[in-house]
Amino acid sequence: MNIQKNHSLKKHNSFAIEAKSRYFCQIESEDHIDSLLEWQQHSDLPLLLLGGGSNILFINDYQGMTALINTKGITIVGEDSDFTYIKVNAGENWHQFVRWTVENNYAGLENLSLIPGTVGAAPMQNIGAYGVELADLLHELKAIELTTGKSKTFTQKECFFSYRDSFFKSSAFGKYLIQSITIKSPKKPHWNINYEGVKNSLEGKTISAKTISNSIIALRQSKLPDPFVIGNAGSFFKNPLLNKEKWQTLKELHPNLPGYPQTDDSIKISAAWLIDKCGWKGKRQGNAGVYKKHALVLVNHGGATGKEIWGIANDIINTVNDKFGIELEAEPRIIV
Ligand SMILES: Cc1cc2nc3c(=O)[nH]c(=O)nc-3n(C[C@H](O)[C@H](O)[C@H](O)COP(=O)(O)OP(=O)(O)OC[C@H]3O[C@@H](n4cnc5c(N)ncnc54)[C@H](O)[C@@H]3O)c2cc1C
């Protein structure tokens, strides 16, 4: 394992923030994982596991070891009458994996097309889009406990998935390196196409994993900025979940406020709507801004620092709180 010093992370975060890591290495094999664990035993510096850097904001340089997870491999590991089970290593690119499933006629992941990042980070915040979450398809997950080096297989239930959250992002934060996930692809697929925009774009087409994936790619490209062109981390804020009382009070004051009832009786409301109503869409502060087509996406117009992005994020949090009494929560990991 090759360790570099003072390594620039600009190419490794989708905001394209210039930040340096005191130490940096790439993890490409099981041997590299062993070397990383050994390094960790002899160091009191913190460890940052990094995938595609598309859900992270560096406000400062990182004063520890950044380990870029780059382990590859996709394997069919089994099947039964209902599902095909596909194991994929953490360093695979998520979208390329989705397209591999689509091209090979394995259904289930098509709605999660074009989400940036790696497979290993996908369970962290239970990635989701267009009515589907990773939790719906995940069969099991293999992870190494960083302090003991022990490998453990987690069932779907043991991952405690919820909206943009999991065991690994909450109570076990920083404790595990996710090595691989196993997806169950249904043999009799149930297509999720009722989401806004998806149904229309499929009119007249044969419904398949491939046509749905293609529609979703086109939809996402029309709405979201390409991080290779303009730095961003997708949705910067989580959609707030309200209890019924708070929802009803707000709805009386703002009858147009969109709300989506959840299975746990809470109501998910649109953070983009709240931000838009505070007049933030398309606004710019220095080199940081709010994307002109989507109020939930913060962008680096070029040369922004992490502090600038975090500054506008906090100004948004404060104005939304003042107007609606709701505290928005950032979705990406913030490195201070
Ligand atoms: C344009 C754009 C659109 C997006 N759209 C969506 C969307 O529709 N839905 C959605 O849910 N998200 C979306 N995102 C957010 C992002 O793509 C996902 O959160 C993605 O899973 C992040 O993957 P990554 O490899 O880039 O993670 P990173 O940013 O590298 O890391 C994220 C977190 O995971 C940890 N981590 C990374 N790899 C591992 C590992 N192997 N083991 C343990 N911990 C690890 C990191 O330490 C960090 O805490 C979008 C982002 C962008 C830029």
Short mmCIF file of C-alpha atoms and ligand atoms in Angstrom, two decimals:
data_model
loop_
_atom_site.label_atom_id
_atom_site.label_comp_id
_atom_site.label_asym_id
_atom_site.label_seq_id
_atom_site.Cartn_x
_atom_site.Cartn_y
_atom_site.Cartn_z
CA MET A 1 0.00 0.00 0.00
CA ASN A 2 1.51 3.28 -1.17
CA ILE A 3 1.02 6.18 1.31
CA GLN A 4 1.28 9.73 -0.01
CA LYS A 5 1.69 12.91 2.04
CA ASN A 6 -0.25 16.19 1.68
CA HIS A 7 -2.34 14.80 -1.16
CA SER A 8 -4.84 17.06 -2.93
CA LEU A 9 -8.45 15.84 -2.65
CA LYS A 10 -9.78 18.23 -5.31
CA LYS A 11 -10.27 15.41 -7.84
CA HIS A 12 -11.79 13.21 -5.13
CA ASN A 13 -14.77 15.38 -4.13
CA SER A 14 -17.65 16.33 -6.43
CA PHE A 15 -17.75 19.90 -5.04
CA ALA A 16 -14.18 20.19 -6.44
CA ILE A 17 -13.02 21.88 -3.22
CA GLU A 18 -9.28 22.27 -2.89
CA ALA A 19 -8.48 20.43 0.36
CA LYS A 20 -5.43 18.38 1.29
CA SER A 21 -5.18 15.16 3.22
CA ARG A 22 -2.15 14.76 5.48
CA TYR A 23 -1.88 11.12 4.35
CA PHE A 24 -3.59 9.37 1.43
CA CYS A 25 -3.75 5.81 0.11
CA GLN A 26 -5.79 3.71 -2.31
CA ILE A 27 -7.39 0.44 -1.22
CA GLU A 28 -7.48 -2.00 -4.14
CA SER A 29 -7.31 -5.42 -2.46
CA GLU A 30 -7.87 -7.37 0.77
CA ASP A 31 -4.12 -7.03 1.41
CA HIS A 32 -4.45 -3.24 1.24
CA ILE A 33 -7.27 -3.41 3.81
CA ASP A 34 -4.97 -5.44 6.12
CA SER A 35 -2.19 -2.85 5.66
CA LEU A 36 -4.63 -0.03 6.41
CA LEU A 37 -5.79 -1.74 9.62
CA GLU A 38 -2.16 -2.25 10.64
CA TRP A 39 -1.36 1.41 9.93
CA GLN A 40 -4.35 2.39 12.05
CA GLN A 41 -3.14 0.30 15.01
CA HIS A 42 0.12 2.24 15.09
CA SER A 43 -1.34 5.71 14.56
CA ASP A 44 -3.56 7.97 16.58
CA LEU A 45 -4.60 9.98 13.51
CA PRO A 46 -8.20 9.81 12.28
CA LEU A 47 -9.17 7.73 9.23
CA LEU A 48 -11.48 8.88 6.45
CA LEU A 49 -12.89 6.27 4.05
CA LEU A 50 -13.62 7.89 0.72
CA GLY A 51 -15.54 6.62 -2.30
CA GLY A 52 -16.42 9.04 -5.10
CA GLY A 53 -16.52 12.04 -2.73
CA SER A 54 -20.01 12.96 -3.94
CA ASN A 55 -21.56 13.24 -0.49
CA ILE A 56 -18.89 15.12 1.39
CA LEU A 57 -17.90 18.75 1.98
CA PHE A 58 -14.34 19.61 3.02
CA ILE A 59 -14.37 22.82 5.06
CA ASN A 60 -10.73 22.30 6.04
CA ASP A 61 -7.78 20.12 5.11
CA TYR A 62 -8.01 16.61 6.56
CA GLN A 63 -5.47 16.01 9.32
CA GLY A 64 -5.44 12.23 9.08
CA MET A 65 -5.36 9.36 6.57
CA THR A 66 -7.79 9.36 3.63
CA ALA A 67 -8.26 5.87 2.18
CA LEU A 68 -9.84 5.83 -1.27
CA ILE A 69 -11.85 2.61 -1.65
CA ASN A 70 -11.18 1.15 -5.09
CA THR A 71 -11.89 -2.59 -4.79
CA LYS A 72 -13.57 -4.00 -7.90
CA GLY A 73 -15.66 -7.05 -8.80
CA ILE A 74 -19.23 -8.09 -9.64
CA THR A 75 -20.29 -11.73 -9.13
CA ILE A 76 -23.58 -13.64 -9.40
CA VAL A 77 -23.56 -15.56 -6.12
CA GLY A 78 -26.86 -17.44 -6.28
CA GLU A 79 -30.50 -17.58 -7.24
CA ASP A 80 -33.81 -19.01 -6.07
CA SER A 81 -37.29 -18.97 -7.58
CA ASP A 82 -37.78 -15.27 -6.73
CA PHE A 83 -34.40 -13.58 -6.95
CA THR A 84 -30.92 -13.50 -8.46
CA TYR A 85 -28.26 -12.50 -5.93
CA ILE A 86 -25.44 -10.24 -7.13
CA LYS A 87 -22.42 -9.43 -4.99
CA VAL A 88 -20.49 -6.26 -5.80
CA ASN A 89 -17.35 -4.84 -4.23
CA ALA A 90 -17.29 -1.43 -2.55
CA GLY A 91 -15.05 0.39 -5.04
CA GLU A 92 -17.25 -0.23 -8.10
CA ASN A 93 -18.86 2.90 -9.51
CA TRP A 94 -22.56 2.82 -8.55
CA HIS A 95 -24.00 3.96 -11.88
CA GLN A 96 -21.76 1.62 -13.89
CA PHE A 97 -22.98 -1.24 -11.69
CA VAL A 98 -26.62 -0.23 -12.26
CA ARG A 99 -26.00 -0.15 -16.02
CA TRP A 100 -24.32 -3.57 -15.82
CA THR A 101 -27.50 -4.97 -14.18
CA VAL A 102 -29.71 -3.27 -16.78
CA GLU A 103 -27.62 -4.54 -19.73
CA ASN A 104 -27.71 -8.07 -18.29
CA ASN A 105 -31.51 -8.01 -17.73
CA TYR A 106 -31.41 -7.93 -13.94
CA ALA A 107 -34.23 -5.71 -12.71
CA GLY A 108 -34.58 -3.64 -9.53
CA LEU A 109 -31.88 -0.95 -9.60
CA GLU A 110 -33.05 0.96 -12.70
CA ASN A 111 -34.61 3.85 -10.70
CA LEU A 112 -31.26 4.41 -8.99
CA SER A 113 -29.48 5.17 -12.29
CA LEU A 114 -26.98 8.03 -12.50
CA ILE A 115 -26.49 8.48 -8.75
CA PRO A 116 -22.79 9.39 -8.47
CA GLY A 117 -20.37 7.61 -6.16
CA THR A 118 -19.37 4.11 -5.21
CA VAL A 119 -21.18 0.94 -4.22
CA GLY A 120 -19.59 0.95 -0.73
CA ALA A 121 -21.01 4.36 0.16
CA ALA A 122 -24.53 3.56 -1.11
CA PRO A 123 -25.68 1.85 2.12
CA MET A 124 -24.30 4.69 4.28
CA GLN A 125 -27.21 6.99 3.56
CA ASN A 126 -29.47 4.34 1.95
CA ILE A 127 -29.38 6.08 -1.43
CA GLY A 128 -32.74 6.65 -3.00
CA ALA A 129 -34.42 8.23 -6.01
CA TYR A 130 -37.72 8.07 -7.89
CA GLY A 131 -39.55 6.01 -5.27
CA VAL A 132 -36.83 3.36 -4.73
CA GLU A 133 -34.19 3.04 -2.00
CA LEU A 134 -31.19 0.74 -1.75
CA ALA A 135 -32.93 -0.85 1.27
CA ASP A 136 -35.56 -2.30 -1.11
CA LEU A 137 -32.95 -4.33 -3.00
CA LEU A 138 -30.18 -5.02 -0.50
CA HIS A 139 -29.93 -8.67 0.58
CA GLU A 140 -26.82 -8.48 2.78
CA LEU A 141 -23.65 -6.50 3.30
CA LYS A 142 -20.11 -7.42 4.36
CA ALA A 143 -18.09 -4.99 6.46
CA ILE A 144 -14.89 -5.00 8.50
CA GLU A 145 -14.90 -3.61 12.01
CA LEU A 146 -12.00 -1.16 11.98
CA THR A 147 -10.92 -1.63 15.60
CA THR A 148 -10.87 -5.47 15.61
CA GLY A 149 -10.32 -6.28 11.91
CA LYS A 150 -13.22 -8.75 12.13
CA SER A 151 -15.41 -9.17 9.07
CA LYS A 152 -19.16 -9.34 9.65
CA THR A 153 -22.12 -10.04 7.36
CA PHE A 154 -25.14 -7.80 8.06
CA THR A 155 -28.64 -8.78 6.98
CA GLN A 156 -30.85 -6.07 5.49
CA LYS A 157 -32.60 -5.69 8.89
CA GLU A 158 -29.30 -5.29 10.72
CA CYS A 159 -28.45 -2.27 8.54
CA PHE A 160 -31.35 -0.32 10.15
CA PHE A 161 -32.10 1.59 6.97
CA SER A 162 -34.37 4.61 7.03
CA TYR A 163 -34.72 7.79 4.95
CA ARG A 164 -31.12 8.77 4.01
CA ASP A 165 -29.84 6.92 7.04
CA SER A 166 -28.47 3.59 8.23
CA PHE A 167 -26.70 1.87 11.14
CA PHE A 168 -23.39 2.85 9.46
CA LYS A 169 -24.27 6.56 9.25
CA SER A 170 -25.73 6.72 12.79
CA SER A 171 -24.80 4.52 15.78
CA ALA A 172 -21.90 2.72 14.04
CA PHE A 173 -20.57 5.84 12.32
CA GLY A 174 -16.84 5.51 11.52
CA LYS A 175 -16.66 1.95 12.91
CA TYR A 176 -16.86 -0.16 9.72
CA LEU A 177 -15.32 -0.35 6.27
CA ILE A 178 -18.03 -1.64 3.94
CA GLN A 179 -16.38 -4.26 1.69
CA SER A 180 -19.26 -5.45 -0.50
CA ILE A 181 -23.01 -5.57 -0.82
CA THR A 182 -25.28 -8.29 -2.21
CA ILE A 183 -28.31 -7.17 -4.17
CA LYS A 184 -31.42 -9.30 -4.78
CA SER A 185 -32.79 -8.75 -8.26
CA PRO A 186 -36.45 -9.84 -8.52
CA LYS A 187 -37.31 -12.32 -11.29
CA LYS A 188 -40.81 -10.84 -11.50
CA PRO A 189 -40.05 -7.13 -11.37
CA HIS A 190 -42.44 -4.55 -10.01
CA TRP A 191 -41.76 -1.37 -11.98
CA ASN A 192 -41.82 1.92 -10.04
CA ILE A 193 -42.87 4.35 -12.73
CA ASN A 194 -45.56 6.45 -11.07
CA TYR A 195 -43.10 9.06 -9.93
CA GLU A 196 -43.46 12.58 -11.35
CA GLY A 197 -42.07 12.75 -14.87
CA VAL A 198 -41.15 9.06 -15.21
CA LYS A 199 -44.54 7.79 -16.48
CA ASN A 200 -44.84 10.49 -19.18
CA SER A 201 -41.37 9.89 -20.49
CA LEU A 202 -42.15 6.17 -20.93
CA GLU A 203 -45.31 6.68 -22.97
CA GLY A 204 -45.34 4.48 -26.08
CA LYS A 205 -42.23 2.57 -24.97
CA THR A 206 -41.94 -1.07 -23.86
CA ILE A 207 -41.40 -1.05 -20.11
CA SER A 208 -38.13 -2.71 -19.11
CA ALA A 209 -35.28 -2.04 -16.69
CA LYS A 210 -33.38 -0.52 -19.62
CA THR A 211 -36.11 1.87 -20.82
CA ILE A 212 -36.79 3.01 -17.22
CA SER A 213 -33.06 3.51 -16.60
CA ASN A 214 -32.74 5.52 -19.84
CA SER A 215 -35.74 7.72 -18.89
CA ILE A 216 -34.36 8.36 -15.44
CA ILE A 217 -30.93 9.26 -16.81
CA ALA A 218 -32.55 11.79 -19.20
CA LEU A 219 -34.73 13.23 -16.41
CA ARG A 220 -31.81 13.60 -14.01
CA GLN A 221 -29.64 15.20 -16.69
CA SER A 222 -32.36 17.77 -17.37
CA LYS A 223 -32.65 18.75 -13.67
CA LEU A 224 -29.32 18.21 -11.92
CA PRO A 225 -25.94 19.82 -12.62
CA ASP A 226 -23.18 17.46 -13.82
CA PRO A 227 -20.47 17.54 -11.11
CA PHE A 228 -17.81 17.33 -13.84
CA VAL A 229 -19.07 20.69 -15.16
CA ILE A 230 -20.22 22.47 -11.98
CA GLY A 231 -19.18 21.22 -8.55
CA ASN A 232 -22.02 19.99 -6.30
CA ALA A 233 -23.06 17.14 -4.00
CA GLY A 234 -26.62 16.64 -5.27
CA SER A 235 -29.29 17.46 -2.66
CA PHE A 236 -27.52 19.37 0.07
CA PHE A 237 -30.36 19.13 2.60
CA LYS A 238 -32.56 16.25 3.71
CA ASN A 239 -36.30 16.60 3.22
CA PRO A 240 -37.69 17.28 6.72
CA LEU A 241 -40.00 14.72 8.35
CA LEU A 242 -42.80 16.37 10.37
CA ASN A 243 -45.27 14.94 12.86
CA LYS A 244 -48.96 15.37 11.98
CA GLU A 245 -49.51 18.37 14.30
CA LYS A 246 -46.61 20.39 12.91
CA TRP A 247 -47.64 19.43 9.37
CA GLN A 248 -51.24 20.60 9.89
CA THR A 249 -50.17 23.92 11.43
CA LEU A 250 -47.79 24.62 8.55
CA LYS A 251 -50.29 23.49 5.91
CA GLU A 252 -52.86 26.00 7.24
CA LEU A 253 -50.31 28.79 6.90
CA HIS A 254 -48.96 27.57 3.54
CA PRO A 255 -51.69 25.64 1.67
CA ASN A 256 -49.41 24.90 -1.32
CA LEU A 257 -46.76 23.15 0.79
CA PRO A 258 -46.29 19.66 -0.71
CA GLY A 259 -46.29 16.77 1.81
CA TYR A 260 -45.82 13.01 1.41
CA PRO A 261 -47.16 10.69 4.17
CA GLN A 262 -44.60 8.07 5.28
CA THR A 263 -45.21 4.56 6.63
CA ASP A 264 -44.26 5.69 10.18
CA ASP A 265 -47.07 8.33 10.11
CA SER A 266 -44.66 11.24 9.63
CA ILE A 267 -45.03 13.62 6.68
CA LYS A 268 -42.04 14.24 4.43
CA ILE A 269 -42.00 17.79 3.10
CA SER A 270 -39.95 19.26 0.29
CA ALA A 271 -36.84 21.10 1.48
CA ALA A 272 -36.51 22.52 -2.08
CA TRP A 273 -39.96 24.14 -1.73
CA LEU A 274 -39.00 25.77 1.62
CA ILE A 275 -35.70 27.07 0.22
CA ASP A 276 -37.36 28.32 -2.95
CA LYS A 277 -40.01 30.19 -0.92
CA CYS A 278 -37.20 31.98 0.93
CA GLY A 279 -35.94 33.26 -2.44
CA TRP A 280 -32.69 31.31 -2.58
CA LYS A 281 -33.02 29.58 -5.97
CA GLY A 282 -30.27 30.80 -8.33
CA LYS A 283 -28.71 33.10 -5.67
CA ARG A 284 -24.95 33.46 -5.47
CA GLN A 285 -22.63 34.41 -2.59
CA GLY A 286 -19.05 34.76 -3.82
CA ASN A 287 -18.17 31.55 -5.63
CA ALA A 288 -20.87 29.50 -3.91
CA GLY A 289 -24.51 29.43 -4.96
CA VAL A 290 -27.87 27.69 -5.18
CA TYR A 291 -28.43 25.94 -8.53
CA LYS A 292 -30.79 27.89 -10.77
CA LYS A 293 -32.90 24.83 -11.68
CA HIS A 294 -33.02 23.16 -8.25
CA ALA A 295 -33.14 24.94 -4.88
CA LEU A 296 -31.84 21.87 -3.01
CA VAL A 297 -28.51 21.80 -4.84
CA LEU A 298 -25.62 24.00 -3.71
CA VAL A 299 -22.96 24.62 -6.32
CA ASN A 300 -19.34 25.68 -6.63
CA HIS A 301 -19.31 28.28 -9.41
CA GLY A 302 -15.53 27.87 -9.61
CA GLY A 303 -12.86 28.24 -6.95
CA ALA A 304 -15.26 28.20 -3.99
CA THR A 305 -13.82 27.14 -0.66
CA GLY A 306 -15.58 24.66 1.58
CA LYS A 307 -16.15 27.53 4.02
CA GLU A 308 -18.02 29.49 1.32
CA ILE A 309 -20.32 26.54 0.57
CA TRP A 310 -20.90 25.95 4.28
CA GLY A 311 -21.54 29.69 4.74
CA ILE A 312 -24.37 29.80 2.20
CA ALA A 313 -25.71 26.50 3.60
CA ASN A 314 -25.95 28.05 7.07
CA ASP A 315 -27.59 31.21 5.73
CA ILE A 316 -30.22 29.01 4.08
CA ILE A 317 -30.72 27.00 7.30
CA ASN A 318 -31.26 30.25 9.24
CA THR A 319 -33.72 31.86 6.80
CA VAL A 320 -35.79 28.65 6.49
CA ASN A 321 -35.85 28.37 10.28
CA ASP A 322 -36.95 32.01 10.67
CA LYS A 323 -39.75 31.69 8.09
CA PHE A 324 -41.04 28.15 8.74
CA GLY A 325 -39.65 27.12 12.16
CA ILE A 326 -37.93 24.11 10.56
CA GLU A 327 -34.24 23.34 10.97
CA LEU A 328 -32.84 21.87 7.75
CA GLU A 329 -30.23 19.15 8.13
CA ALA A 330 -27.29 18.80 5.74
CA GLU A 331 -27.17 15.50 3.85
CA PRO A 332 -23.43 15.30 2.99
CA ARG A 333 -20.73 14.53 5.52
CA ILE A 334 -19.07 17.77 6.64
CA ILE A 335 -15.30 17.57 7.27
CA VAL A 336 -14.39 20.40 9.67
C1 LIG B 1 -25.28 15.26 -8.91
C2 LIG B 1 -25.54 14.39 -7.68
C3 LIG B 1 -26.75 13.74 -7.56
C4 LIG B 1 -27.03 12.93 -6.46
N1 LIG B 1 -28.23 12.30 -6.39
C5 LIG B 1 -28.50 11.50 -5.33
C6 LIG B 1 -29.76 10.80 -5.25
O1 LIG B 1 -30.60 10.88 -6.14
N2 LIG B 1 -29.99 10.02 -4.16
C7 LIG B 1 -29.07 9.88 -3.16
O2 LIG B 1 -29.37 9.16 -2.20
N3 LIG B 1 -27.88 10.53 -3.21
C8 LIG B 1 -27.57 11.32 -4.26
N4 LIG B 1 -26.36 11.97 -4.31
C9 LIG B 1 -25.39 11.83 -3.21
C10 LIG B 1 -24.29 10.74 -3.47
O3 LIG B 1 -24.22 10.42 -4.83
C11 LIG B 1 -24.56 9.46 -2.68
O4 LIG B 1 -24.67 9.74 -1.31
C12 LIG B 1 -23.45 8.42 -2.89
O5 LIG B 1 -23.82 7.19 -2.29
C13 LIG B 1 -22.12 8.87 -2.33
O6 LIG B 1 -21.14 7.95 -2.77
P1 LIG B 1 -19.61 8.31 -2.71
O7 LIG B 1 -18.84 7.07 -3.05
O8 LIG B 1 -19.33 9.49 -3.53
O9 LIG B 1 -19.47 8.63 -1.15
P2 LIG B 1 -18.40 9.60 -0.45
O10 LIG B 1 -18.82 11.01 -0.61
O11 LIG B 1 -17.01 9.25 -0.86
O12 LIG B 1 -18.61 9.18 1.08
C14 LIG B 1 -19.86 9.38 1.70
C15 LIG B 1 -19.80 8.75 3.11
O13 LIG B 1 -19.63 7.35 3.02
C16 LIG B 1 -18.44 6.93 3.70
N5 LIG B 1 -17.89 5.80 2.92
C17 LIG B 1 -17.54 5.81 1.61
N6 LIG B 1 -17.16 4.57 1.23
C18 LIG B 1 -17.25 3.78 2.33
C19 LIG B 1 -16.99 2.39 2.60
N7 LIG B 1 -16.58 1.54 1.63
N8 LIG B 1 -17.18 1.92 3.85
C20 LIG B 1 -17.62 2.75 4.84
N9 LIG B 1 -17.88 4.06 4.66
C21 LIG B 1 -17.70 4.57 3.41
C22 LIG B 1 -17.55 8.16 3.75
O14 LIG B 1 -16.64 8.10 4.82
C23 LIG B 1 -18.61 9.25 3.93
O15 LIG B 1 -19.00 9.31 5.30
C24 LIG B 1 -26.04 12.79 -5.42
C25 LIG B 1 -24.81 13.45 -5.55
C26 LIG B 1 -24.55 14.24 -6.67
C27 LIG B 1 -23.22 14.92 -6.81
#
